[in-house]
Coordinates of C-alpha atoms in Angstrom, one line a residue:
M1 CA 31.2 -2.2 6.6
K2 CA 31.8 1.4 7.8
E3 CA 28.5 1.6 9.4
Y4 CA 29.4 -1.5 11.4
R5 CA 32.9 -0.4 12.8
Y6 CA 31.7 -0.2 16.4
E7 CA 30.1 -3.6 16.0
C8 CA 33.4 -4.8 14.4
F9 CA 35.6 -3.4 17.2
S10 CA 33.4 -4.8 20.0
F11 CA 33.3 -8.4 18.3
L12 CA 36.9 -8.5 17.7
M13 CA 37.5 -7.5 21.5
L14 CA 35.2 -10.3 22.6
I15 CA 36.7 -12.9 20.3
G16 CA 40.1 -11.7 21.5
G17 CA 39.1 -11.8 25.2
I18 CA 37.6 -15.5 25.0
L19 CA 40.8 -16.8 23.0
A20 CA 43.0 -15.2 25.6
S21 CA 41.0 -17.1 28.3
H22 CA 40.8 -20.3 26.3
F23 CA 44.8 -20.3 26.0
E24 CA 45.1 -19.4 29.7
Q25 CA 47.4 -16.1 28.8
S26 CA 48.9 -15.1 32.1
W27 CA 48.7 -11.3 31.3
F28 CA 44.5 -11.9 31.1
A29 CA 44.3 -13.7 34.5
A30 CA 43.8 -10.9 36.6
E31 CA 40.3 -10.1 37.4
H32 CA 40.6 -6.3 36.7
V33 CA 42.5 -6.8 33.5
R34 CA 39.4 -8.9 32.2
L35 CA 37.0 -6.2 33.6
I36 CA 38.7 -3.2 32.0
W37 CA 39.0 -5.4 28.6
Y38 CA 35.5 -6.3 28.3
L39 CA 34.4 -2.8 29.5
I40 CA 36.3 -1.3 26.5
A41 CA 34.7 -3.9 24.4
I42 CA 31.0 -3.3 25.4
L43 CA 31.4 0.7 25.6
P44 CA 30.7 1.2 21.6
V45 CA 27.8 -0.9 21.6
G46 CA 26.4 -0.5 25.0
L47 CA 26.4 3.3 25.5
P48 CA 23.9 3.9 22.9
V49 CA 21.5 1.3 24.5
L50 CA 22.0 2.7 28.1
K51 CA 21.4 6.2 26.7
E52 CA 18.0 5.1 25.2
A53 CA 17.3 3.4 28.6
L54 CA 17.9 6.5 30.7
E55 CA 15.9 8.6 28.4
S56 CA 12.9 6.0 28.8
L57 CA 13.5 6.5 32.7
K58 CA 13.0 10.3 32.3
E59 CA 9.7 9.6 30.5
K60 CA 8.9 7.2 33.0
D61 CA 8.7 4.3 30.8
F62 CA 10.3 1.5 32.8
A63 CA 9.2 -1.5 30.7
N64 CA 11.0 -1.6 27.2
E65 CA 13.7 -3.5 25.5
F66 CA 16.4 -1.1 26.2
M67 CA 15.8 -1.5 30.0
L68 CA 15.8 -5.3 29.7
M69 CA 19.1 -5.3 27.8
S70 CA 20.7 -2.9 29.9
L71 CA 19.7 -4.9 33.0
A72 CA 20.9 -8.3 31.6
A73 CA 24.2 -6.8 30.6
I74 CA 24.9 -5.0 33.8
G75 CA 23.8 -8.1 35.7
A76 CA 26.1 -10.1 33.8
F77 CA 29.2 -7.9 34.6
I78 CA 28.0 -7.9 38.3
I79 CA 28.4 -11.6 38.6
G80 CA 31.7 -11.6 36.4
Q81 CA 30.2 -13.0 33.0
Y82 CA 31.8 -10.5 31.1
P83 CA 31.7 -12.2 27.7
E84 CA 28.0 -13.0 28.1
G85 CA 27.5 -9.3 28.9
V86 CA 29.2 -8.0 25.9
A87 CA 27.5 -10.8 23.7
I88 CA 24.0 -9.4 24.9
M89 CA 24.7 -6.0 23.9
L90 CA 26.5 -6.6 20.6
F91 CA 24.0 -9.0 19.1
Y92 CA 21.3 -6.5 20.0
A93 CA 23.4 -3.6 18.4
V94 CA 23.6 -5.8 15.3
G95 CA 20.1 -6.4 15.3
E96 CA 19.0 -2.9 15.4
K97 CA 21.7 -2.1 12.5
L98 CA 20.0 -4.6 10.4
Q99 CA 16.6 -3.5 11.3
D100 CA 17.5 0.1 10.3
N101 CA 18.9 -1.3 7.0
A102 CA 15.9 -3.6 6.4
V103 CA 13.6 -0.4 6.8
D104 CA 16.0 1.6 4.6
K105 CA 15.7 -1.1 1.9
A106 CA 11.8 -1.1 2.3
R107 CA 11.8 2.8 1.8
D108 CA 13.9 2.6 -1.2
N109 CA 11.0 2.8 -3.4
I110 CA 9.7 6.0 -1.6
R111 CA 13.0 7.7 -1.7
A112 CA 13.3 6.8 -5.3
L113 CA 10.0 8.5 -5.9
L114 CA 11.3 11.4 -3.8
D115 CA 14.3 11.7 -6.3
M116 CA 12.0 11.7 -9.1
R117 CA 10.7 15.1 -8.1
P118 CA 12.8 17.6 -10.2
Q119 CA 14.2 20.6 -8.3
T120 CA 13.5 22.9 -11.3
A121 CA 10.8 23.8 -13.9
S122 CA 11.3 25.5 -17.2
V123 CA 8.3 28.0 -17.3
L124 CA 7.5 30.2 -20.3
R125 CA 7.1 33.8 -19.4
E126 CA 6.8 36.7 -21.5
G127 CA 8.1 34.7 -24.5
E128 CA 11.1 33.4 -22.7
L129 CA 12.0 30.3 -20.6
Q130 CA 12.9 30.9 -17.1
I131 CA 14.4 28.2 -14.7
V132 CA 12.4 28.4 -11.4
T133 CA 11.5 25.9 -8.5
P134 CA 8.4 24.0 -9.3
A135 CA 6.7 25.7 -6.2
E136 CA 7.2 29.0 -7.9
V137 CA 5.2 28.0 -10.9
Q138 CA 1.5 29.2 -10.9
I139 CA -1.7 27.3 -12.2
G140 CA -2.2 27.8 -15.7
E141 CA 1.3 28.8 -16.6
T142 CA 3.0 27.0 -19.4
I143 CA 6.0 24.6 -18.8
E144 CA 8.5 23.0 -21.1
I145 CA 10.1 19.4 -20.7
K146 CA 12.7 18.2 -22.9
V147 CA 13.0 14.5 -23.8
G148 CA 14.5 12.4 -20.9
E149 CA 13.6 15.0 -18.4
R150 CA 11.0 14.3 -15.4
V151 CA 8.0 16.3 -15.5
P152 CA 7.7 18.7 -12.4
L153 CA 4.1 19.4 -12.1
D154 CA 1.0 18.1 -13.2
G155 CA -0.5 19.6 -16.6
T156 CA -2.5 19.5 -19.6
L157 CA -0.4 18.2 -22.9
Q158 CA -0.5 20.9 -25.5
N159 CA 1.5 18.9 -28.0
E160 CA -0.7 16.7 -30.5
S161 CA 0.8 13.4 -29.0
V162 CA 3.7 12.0 -26.9
L163 CA 5.1 8.8 -25.6
M164 CA 5.7 9.0 -21.9
N165 CA 7.6 6.8 -19.5
T166 CA 5.2 6.3 -16.6
A167 CA 7.1 3.9 -14.8
A168 CA 7.5 6.2 -11.8
L169 CA 3.9 6.2 -11.0
T170 CA 2.5 3.0 -12.5
G171 CA 5.5 0.6 -12.3
E172 CA 4.9 -0.2 -16.2
S173 CA 8.2 -0.4 -18.2
V174 CA 6.2 0.1 -21.6
P175 CA 5.9 3.7 -22.8
R176 CA 2.3 5.2 -22.7
F177 CA 0.8 7.2 -25.6
F178 CA -0.7 10.8 -24.7
K179 CA -3.0 12.8 -26.9
Q180 CA -3.3 16.5 -27.0
S181 CA -5.4 17.9 -23.9
E182 CA -4.7 14.8 -21.8
E183 CA -3.4 15.1 -18.3
V184 CA 0.5 14.4 -17.9
L185 CA 1.6 13.8 -14.3
A186 CA 4.6 14.8 -12.3
G187 CA 7.3 12.0 -12.5
M188 CA 6.6 10.9 -15.9
I189 CA 9.4 11.5 -18.7
P190 CA 8.7 12.3 -22.4
S191 CA 10.7 9.7 -24.6
D192 CA 10.2 11.2 -28.1
R193 CA 9.8 15.0 -28.3
I194 CA 9.9 18.1 -26.3
I195 CA 6.5 18.9 -24.8
H196 CA 4.6 21.7 -23.3
L197 CA 2.2 21.7 -20.5
I198 CA -0.4 23.9 -19.1
V199 CA 0.1 23.4 -15.2
N200 CA -3.3 22.5 -13.6
R201 CA -2.1 21.9 -10.1
S202 CA 0.4 23.4 -7.7
A203 CA 3.7 21.5 -6.5
D204 CA 2.2 20.1 -3.1
Q205 CA -1.0 19.2 -4.7
S206 CA 0.4 16.9 -7.6
V207 CA -0.5 13.2 -7.8
L208 CA 3.2 12.3 -7.2
S209 CA 3.0 14.4 -4.1
R210 CA -0.1 12.7 -2.7
V211 CA 1.1 9.4 -3.8
L212 CA 4.2 9.8 -1.7
K213 CA 2.3 11.3 1.4
M214 CA 0.0 8.3 1.3
V215 CA 2.8 5.6 1.2
E216 CA 4.6 7.4 3.9
E217 CA 1.4 7.6 6.2
A218 CA 0.6 3.9 5.3
A219 CA 3.5 2.7 7.9
E220 CA 1.4 4.5 10.8
R221 CA -1.6 2.5 10.1
K222 CA -1.0 -0.6 12.0
A223 CA -2.4 -4.3 11.1
P224 CA -4.4 -5.8 13.7
T225 CA -1.7 -8.4 14.3
E226 CA 0.9 -5.6 14.9
V227 CA -1.5 -3.6 17.1
F228 CA -2.2 -6.9 19.3
M229 CA 1.4 -7.6 19.9
R230 CA 2.1 -4.1 20.9
K231 CA -0.5 -4.3 23.4
I232 CA 0.8 -7.6 24.5
A233 CA 4.3 -6.1 24.6
R234 CA 3.1 -3.4 27.0
I235 CA 1.9 -6.0 29.6
Y236 CA 4.4 -8.7 28.7
T237 CA 7.5 -6.6 29.5
P238 CA 6.9 -5.6 33.0
V239 CA 5.4 -9.0 33.8
V240 CA 9.1 -10.5 32.6
M241 CA 10.9 -7.8 34.9
G242 CA 8.9 -9.2 37.9
I243 CA 9.2 -12.8 37.1
A244 CA 13.0 -12.2 36.9
L245 CA 13.0 -10.4 40.2
L246 CA 11.1 -13.4 41.8
I247 CA 13.5 -15.8 40.4
M248 CA 16.0 -14.1 42.7
A249 CA 13.7 -13.4 45.6
L250 CA 11.8 -16.5 46.1
P251 CA 14.8 -18.9 46.7
F252 CA 16.2 -16.4 49.2
C253 CA 13.0 -16.4 51.0
Y254 CA 12.7 -20.3 51.1
S255 CA 16.5 -20.3 52.3
L256 CA 15.2 -18.2 55.2
L257 CA 12.5 -21.0 56.2
Q258 CA 14.8 -23.9 55.2
P259 CA 18.2 -23.5 56.5
T260 CA 19.4 -26.5 54.9
F261 CA 18.7 -24.9 51.4
S262 CA 21.8 -23.2 50.1
Y263 CA 21.1 -19.7 48.5
V264 CA 24.0 -18.5 46.2
F265 CA 23.1 -15.0 45.0
A266 CA 25.3 -15.2 42.0
E267 CA 23.8 -18.5 40.8
W268 CA 20.2 -17.2 41.1
L269 CA 21.0 -13.8 39.7
Y270 CA 22.5 -15.7 36.6
K271 CA 19.2 -17.8 36.3
A272 CA 17.2 -14.4 36.6
L273 CA 19.4 -12.8 33.6
V274 CA 19.0 -15.8 31.5
F275 CA 15.3 -15.7 31.9
L276 CA 15.2 -11.9 31.5
V277 CA 17.3 -11.9 28.2
I278 CA 15.4 -15.1 26.8
A279 CA 12.0 -13.3 27.5
C280 CA 12.7 -10.1 25.8
P281 CA 10.2 -9.6 23.1
C282 CA 12.6 -8.0 20.6
A283 CA 11.9 -10.3 17.9
L284 CA 8.4 -9.7 18.1
V285 CA 8.5 -5.9 18.6
V286 CA 11.1 -5.5 15.5
S287 CA 10.1 -8.0 13.0
I288 CA 6.3 -7.6 12.9
P289 CA 6.2 -3.9 11.8
L290 CA 9.0 -4.5 9.7
G291 CA 7.2 -7.4 7.8
Y292 CA 4.2 -5.1 7.0
F293 CA 6.5 -2.2 6.1
G294 CA 8.2 -4.6 3.7
G295 CA 4.9 -5.6 2.2
I296 CA 3.8 -2.0 1.7
G297 CA 7.3 -1.2 0.0
A298 CA 7.0 -4.5 -2.1
A299 CA 3.4 -3.3 -3.4
S300 CA 4.3 0.2 -4.0
R301 CA 7.2 -1.2 -6.2
R302 CA 4.7 -2.7 -8.5
G303 CA 2.2 0.1 -8.7
I304 CA 0.0 -1.0 -5.9
L305 CA -0.6 1.4 -2.8
F306 CA -1.9 0.2 0.3
K307 CA -2.8 2.9 2.7
G308 CA -1.9 1.0 5.8
G309 CA -0.7 -2.5 7.0
N310 CA -4.3 -3.0 8.3
Y311 CA -5.3 -3.4 4.6
L312 CA -2.5 -5.9 3.9
D313 CA -4.2 -8.0 6.7
A314 CA -7.7 -7.3 5.3
I315 CA -7.1 -8.2 1.6
T316 CA -6.1 -11.8 2.8
K317 CA -9.4 -12.5 4.1
I318 CA -11.4 -11.4 1.0
D319 CA -13.7 -14.3 -0.2
T320 CA -15.9 -12.0 -2.5
V321 CA -14.7 -9.5 -5.4
V322 CA -17.1 -7.1 -6.9
F323 CA -16.1 -5.4 -10.1
D324 CA -17.3 -2.2 -11.6
K325 CA -17.6 -2.9 -15.4
T326 CA -16.7 0.5 -17.3
G327 CA -13.0 1.4 -16.8
T328 CA -12.4 -1.5 -14.6
L329 CA -12.9 -4.8 -16.6
T330 CA -13.4 -2.9 -19.8
T331 CA -11.1 -0.1 -21.4
G332 CA -13.6 2.7 -20.6
K333 CA -12.7 4.1 -24.1
F334 CA -15.7 3.8 -26.1
K335 CA -15.9 4.2 -29.9
L336 CA -18.7 5.1 -31.8
D337 CA -19.9 2.1 -34.1
K338 CA -23.2 3.4 -35.9
V339 CA -26.0 5.8 -35.9
I340 CA -29.7 4.6 -36.2
G341 CA -32.6 7.2 -36.7
I342 CA -36.2 7.6 -37.5
V343 CA -35.0 10.9 -38.7
A344 CA -31.9 11.9 -40.6
E345 CA -28.8 10.1 -38.9
E346 CA -26.9 13.3 -39.3
E347 CA -29.4 15.2 -37.2
V348 CA -29.6 12.6 -34.6
L349 CA -26.1 12.6 -34.3
Q350 CA -25.7 16.3 -34.0
Y351 CA -28.3 16.5 -31.3
I352 CA -26.3 13.8 -29.3
V353 CA -23.1 15.4 -29.6
S354 CA -24.2 18.8 -28.7
A355 CA -25.9 17.4 -25.7
E356 CA -23.0 15.3 -24.7
S357 CA -20.5 18.2 -24.9
Q358 CA -22.1 19.1 -21.4
S359 CA -21.0 15.8 -19.9
N360 CA -17.8 14.3 -18.6
H361 CA -18.9 10.7 -18.9
P362 CA -16.7 8.2 -21.0
M363 CA -19.4 7.6 -23.4
A364 CA -20.0 11.5 -23.8
K365 CA -16.2 11.9 -24.5
A366 CA -16.2 9.2 -27.1
V367 CA -19.3 10.7 -29.0
I368 CA -17.4 14.2 -29.0
E369 CA -14.0 12.7 -30.1
Y370 CA -16.0 11.1 -33.2
A371 CA -17.5 14.5 -33.8
R372 CA -14.2 16.1 -33.7
Q373 CA -12.7 13.8 -36.2
E374 CA -15.7 14.0 -38.6
N375 CA -16.0 17.8 -38.2
I376 CA -19.8 17.7 -36.9
P377 CA -20.6 21.1 -35.6
I378 CA -21.8 21.4 -32.2
L379 CA -24.9 23.3 -31.8
P380 CA -25.3 26.0 -28.8
V381 CA -26.9 24.4 -25.7
E382 CA -29.3 26.9 -23.9
F383 CA -30.0 24.7 -20.9
S384 CA -28.6 21.4 -19.5
R385 CA -29.3 19.3 -16.6
E386 CA -27.5 16.1 -15.9
M387 CA -29.2 13.2 -14.0
A388 CA -26.8 10.7 -12.5
G389 CA -27.8 7.3 -13.9
Y390 CA -30.0 8.5 -16.6
G391 CA -28.7 11.0 -19.0
L392 CA -29.1 14.6 -19.7
E393 CA -32.1 17.0 -20.5
T394 CA -31.0 19.8 -22.5
K395 CA -32.5 22.8 -24.7
I396 CA -31.2 23.2 -28.3
N397 CA -32.6 25.7 -30.7
G398 CA -35.6 26.0 -28.6
Q399 CA -36.2 22.3 -28.6
Q400 CA -36.2 19.9 -25.5
I401 CA -33.5 17.3 -26.4
M402 CA -33.3 14.4 -24.1
V403 CA -30.0 12.1 -24.5
G404 CA -29.4 9.1 -22.3
N405 CA -30.4 5.5 -21.7
Y406 CA -33.7 3.6 -21.4
R407 CA -34.3 4.8 -17.9
L408 CA -34.4 8.5 -18.9
L409 CA -36.9 7.9 -21.5
D410 CA -39.0 5.7 -19.2
K411 CA -38.7 8.6 -16.6
F412 CA -40.3 11.1 -18.9
H413 CA -42.8 8.6 -20.4
I414 CA -41.3 8.8 -23.9
T415 CA -42.1 5.5 -25.9
Y416 CA -39.3 3.8 -27.9
P417 CA -38.9 0.4 -30.0
I418 CA -39.1 -2.2 -27.1
E419 CA -36.7 -4.3 -29.3
L420 CA -33.9 -1.7 -28.4
R421 CA -33.6 -3.4 -25.1
S422 CA -32.3 -6.6 -26.6
I423 CA -29.3 -5.0 -28.1
P424 CA -26.3 -6.0 -25.9
E425 CA -24.2 -3.1 -26.8
S426 CA -24.3 0.3 -25.1
L427 CA -26.8 2.8 -26.6
I428 CA -27.4 6.5 -26.3
L429 CA -31.1 7.3 -27.1
C430 CA -32.4 10.6 -28.2
A431 CA -35.7 12.3 -27.9
R432 CA -36.8 15.5 -29.2
D433 CA -39.9 17.4 -27.7
Q434 CA -40.9 14.2 -25.9
Q435 CA -40.5 12.0 -29.2
Y436 CA -37.9 9.4 -29.7
I437 CA -35.8 10.1 -32.9
G438 CA -32.9 7.4 -32.9
Y439 CA -29.8 6.4 -31.0
V440 CA -26.1 5.8 -31.6
V441 CA -24.2 2.5 -30.8
L442 CA -20.8 2.6 -28.7
V443 CA -18.6 -0.5 -28.2
D444 CA -16.4 -0.8 -25.3
E445 CA -13.7 -3.6 -25.4
L446 CA -12.2 -5.8 -22.6
K447 CA -9.0 -5.1 -21.2
E448 CA -6.2 -7.3 -22.3
D449 CA -5.6 -8.9 -18.7
A450 CA -9.4 -9.1 -17.7
H451 CA -9.7 -12.8 -18.3
Q452 CA -6.4 -13.6 -16.5
A453 CA -7.6 -11.5 -13.8
I454 CA -10.5 -13.6 -13.2
L455 CA -8.6 -16.8 -13.3
D456 CA -5.9 -15.4 -10.9
L457 CA -8.7 -14.6 -8.4
K458 CA -10.3 -17.9 -8.5
K459 CA -6.8 -19.8 -8.0
L460 CA -6.4 -17.5 -5.0
G461 CA -9.5 -19.1 -3.6
V462 CA -11.8 -16.3 -4.2
R463 CA -15.4 -18.0 -3.9
Q464 CA -17.6 -15.4 -5.5
I465 CA -16.9 -12.6 -8.3
E466 CA -19.5 -10.2 -9.4
I467 CA -20.1 -7.4 -11.7
L468 CA -22.2 -4.3 -10.7
S469 CA -22.9 -1.8 -13.4
G470 CA -25.1 1.1 -14.4
D471 CA -25.0 -0.2 -18.0
K472 CA -28.0 -2.2 -19.3
D473 CA -28.3 -5.7 -18.2
A474 CA -28.0 -7.4 -21.5
L475 CA -24.4 -6.0 -21.9
V476 CA -23.4 -6.7 -18.3
Q477 CA -24.4 -10.2 -18.7
S478 CA -22.5 -10.6 -22.2
I479 CA -19.4 -9.5 -20.5
A480 CA -19.8 -11.7 -17.5
R481 CA -20.4 -14.7 -19.7
K482 CA -16.9 -13.9 -21.7
L483 CA -15.0 -13.6 -18.4
G484 CA -16.5 -16.7 -16.6
I485 CA -18.4 -14.7 -14.0
D486 CA -21.5 -16.2 -12.5
K487 CA -23.3 -13.3 -11.1
A488 CA -23.7 -9.8 -12.9
Y489 CA -26.2 -7.2 -12.4
G490 CA -26.8 -4.2 -14.6
N491 CA -29.4 -1.2 -14.8
L492 CA -28.1 -0.3 -11.2
L493 CA -27.9 3.3 -9.9
P494 CA -25.4 4.3 -7.3
S495 CA -27.9 3.5 -4.6
G496 CA -28.6 0.0 -6.0
K497 CA -24.8 -0.7 -6.0
V498 CA -24.8 0.2 -2.2
E499 CA -27.9 -2.0 -1.6
H500 CA -26.4 -5.0 -3.3
L501 CA -23.0 -4.6 -1.3
E502 CA -25.1 -4.3 2.1
A503 CA -26.9 -7.5 1.3
L504 CA -23.6 -9.3 0.7
K505 CA -22.1 -8.1 3.9
Q506 CA -25.2 -9.2 5.8
E507 CA -24.5 -12.5 4.5
G508 CA -21.1 -12.4 6.3
R509 CA -19.1 -12.0 3.2
Q510 CA -15.8 -10.2 3.3
V511 CA -16.1 -8.1 0.4
A512 CA -13.7 -6.0 -2.0
F513 CA -15.1 -3.6 -4.6
V514 CA -13.1 -2.6 -7.4
G515 CA -14.1 0.5 -9.3
D516 CA -13.0 3.9 -10.9
G517 CA -12.8 5.8 -7.8
I518 CA -15.0 8.7 -8.9
N519 CA -18.6 7.5 -9.6
D520 CA -18.2 4.5 -7.0
A521 CA -16.9 6.2 -3.9
P522 CA -20.1 5.1 -1.9
V523 CA -19.3 1.6 -2.4
L524 CA -15.8 1.8 -2.1
A525 CA -16.1 3.3 1.2
L526 CA -18.6 0.6 2.3
S527 CA -16.7 -2.5 1.1
D528 CA -14.3 -4.4 3.6
V529 CA -11.5 -3.2 1.1
G530 CA -12.1 -0.5 -1.5
V531 CA -9.8 -0.9 -4.6
A532 CA -9.5 2.1 -6.9
M533 CA -8.5 1.0 -10.5
G534 CA -6.3 3.3 -12.5
A535 CA -7.4 6.3 -10.6
L536 CA -4.0 8.4 -10.4
G537 CA -5.7 11.6 -11.1
S538 CA -8.6 11.2 -9.1
D539 CA -8.7 13.0 -5.5
V540 CA -11.9 10.9 -4.6
A541 CA -9.8 7.6 -5.3
I542 CA -7.0 8.5 -3.1
E543 CA -9.4 9.7 -0.3
T544 CA -12.0 7.0 -0.4
A545 CA -10.1 3.8 -1.5
D546 CA -8.0 1.4 0.8
V547 CA -5.9 0.4 -2.0
V548 CA -5.0 2.1 -5.2
I549 CA -3.9 0.3 -8.2
Q550 CA -2.0 2.9 -10.4
N551 CA -2.4 1.2 -13.6
D552 CA -5.5 0.0 -15.4
H553 CA -4.7 -3.6 -15.1
P554 CA -7.5 -5.7 -13.0
S555 CA -4.9 -8.5 -12.8
Q556 CA -3.0 -6.4 -10.2
L557 CA -5.7 -7.2 -7.7
A558 CA -4.5 -10.8 -7.6
T559 CA -0.8 -9.5 -7.1
A560 CA -2.2 -7.4 -4.0
I561 CA -3.7 -10.2 -2.5
K562 CA -0.7 -12.3 -3.1
I563 CA 1.5 -9.6 -1.5
G564 CA -1.0 -9.4 1.6
K565 CA -0.7 -13.3 2.1
Y566 CA 3.1 -13.2 1.6
T567 CA 3.4 -10.6 4.2
R568 CA 0.9 -12.3 6.7
R569 CA 2.7 -15.5 6.3
I570 CA 6.1 -14.1 7.1
V571 CA 4.7 -12.2 10.0
W572 CA 3.2 -15.4 11.7
Q573 CA 6.3 -17.4 10.9
N574 CA 8.2 -14.7 12.8
I575 CA 5.7 -14.9 15.8
T576 CA 5.7 -18.8 15.9
F577 CA 9.5 -19.2 15.5
A578 CA 10.1 -16.5 18.3
F579 CA 7.9 -18.2 20.7
V580 CA 8.9 -21.9 20.2
V581 CA 12.5 -20.8 20.5
K582 CA 12.1 -19.0 23.6
I583 CA 10.0 -21.5 25.2
I584 CA 12.4 -24.2 24.5
I585 CA 15.3 -22.1 26.0
L586 CA 13.1 -21.1 29.0
I587 CA 12.2 -24.8 29.8
L588 CA 16.1 -25.5 29.3
G589 CA 16.9 -22.4 31.7
T590 CA 14.5 -23.3 34.4
G591 CA 16.3 -26.8 34.5
G592 CA 19.8 -24.9 34.7
L593 CA 20.5 -26.4 31.2
A594 CA 20.6 -23.0 29.4
T595 CA 23.5 -20.3 29.9
L596 CA 23.3 -16.8 29.0
W597 CA 25.0 -17.7 25.5
E598 CA 21.6 -19.6 24.6
A599 CA 19.7 -16.7 26.0
V600 CA 21.6 -14.4 23.6
F601 CA 20.5 -16.5 20.7
A602 CA 16.8 -16.8 22.0
D603 CA 16.7 -13.1 21.9
S604 CA 19.1 -11.4 19.5
G605 CA 19.7 -14.4 17.4
V606 CA 16.1 -15.0 16.7
A607 CA 15.6 -11.1 16.2
L608 CA 18.3 -11.3 13.6
L609 CA 16.7 -14.5 11.9
A610 CA 13.2 -12.6 12.0
I611 CA 14.6 -9.7 10.4
C612 CA 16.2 -11.5 7.6
N613 CA 12.9 -13.5 7.2
A614 CA 11.0 -10.2 6.9
M615 CA 13.4 -9.0 4.2
R616 CA 12.3 -11.9 2.0
I617 CA 9.0 -10.4 1.0
G618 CA 10.1 -8.5 -2.1
K619 CA 12.2 -11.5 -3.2
L620 CA 9.3 -13.8 -3.0
L621 CA 7.5 -11.8 -5.4
K622 CA 9.9 -11.7 -8.2

């Protein structure tokens, strides 16, 4: 209540004055006493508004809500309607405070993230731990984090394994298991042991810092509805002021032409003030941006980062969702299942492992992990060339070793058993000196919530769901059948995905593409809404995608659409409610049936209700 002390004082003074008039107190009968009483009542809430109005005048901005409120309150005092003048400023001041509180509440998630950035880091230097600020730690240095402490900087895990609380970044309450050499991000908390990290990013470039910057900048990207209403307000406000002036001037001019018409200045000024207060666009100017900001805040609390209110709007219009497969619908963590060769299987596997040691592809990582567990030696690679969408051409022990998919062997005119094409699992084929020698089989499991993700999207009215993948078509079709997806396309190069997306857009589709944010940057940029899935460590994802889902759950896409729809619904509820109430009171005011009290409700009262409605977004999603 302390922050509302000025408003409480003005409210008590207003009620006291109204009661004194109602009970006809003799000491309150004198006009100068009433004027002084209500001046004291209005000063605490009115002076800040008058100050803003004067500042606007200095900037040659004559048409804003501060000017409207100031003119209405001053006019009310001129004609002796002191309580109404105080009420105008009081309700406006309360509305502004509620707006500030609502914005602060929407910012709670961001402030919480800011609080999660530790102020110190324990860095190992010359065999001793030194306590320094994160900004002082250099890339490549080793830091220590105790159980329960927040990680201050992004780094590579040196321990064999650790359970980490990742709620700050992903919104997930269940701890996540990390293995040696995996990246641990600032804001996470070790749950079971002291850990050591080798720092790989500076403090200002950490994923947490980039996420914070992105969320804070999101409020600056306006939704089309918000931009439109702001443009209208710039025209609307001066028009309202002009009409209010005409309400006073036209009857006066008419009285000059018709002497029988009695013109009473106070009466027509009162009507002009009623119109001025009713027509003030406060409810729209305040509640619409607050609604979008609330939507962005509600989404970020759930680990979904919208890069602007415009994308909250755009995601509600999506009728087609296109998924990448690996790492999006599937875990992306391949396991080596078996090795088949026309030469010794150990030889085939060693060639594949050695060649794949030059690649960062998820399938390559699976093969290398298997080799590490089975102690398979990696041969020196004399030359390596990676071909996106095909595989690797390498030179090992003076021999040309080709490792990749069917397209790679076809490209180099290497023959292989045609029946391999009918195997649905992922294969890595190997050829030595232009001769096919065998392959390995890798399996990639569906994510736990993949089925639910597709069901939820269909319930939300998404008409078409597709899969586009570089994997072979048999595997992609198998995944599509399991998930109940009608259209799926495999064997696509990045350029093929772009062509397919362009064809969908030419059909008039509103397309959301969901990918890992690294290999799919072109299609993420081309889609109406690009969604990066589980891509916290990817600069490309944060730069290219419009929405970043911070965990690996495809079902979060449906949540993102729901948040967009809730936000849009509440924004339009506020717009409709504000206009309907204002039109009703304007009609009553034109007939002389509405007083300044009704006008105050039509403006400040509606604004208060609109603010309260905008604050419901987070509650609707619980």
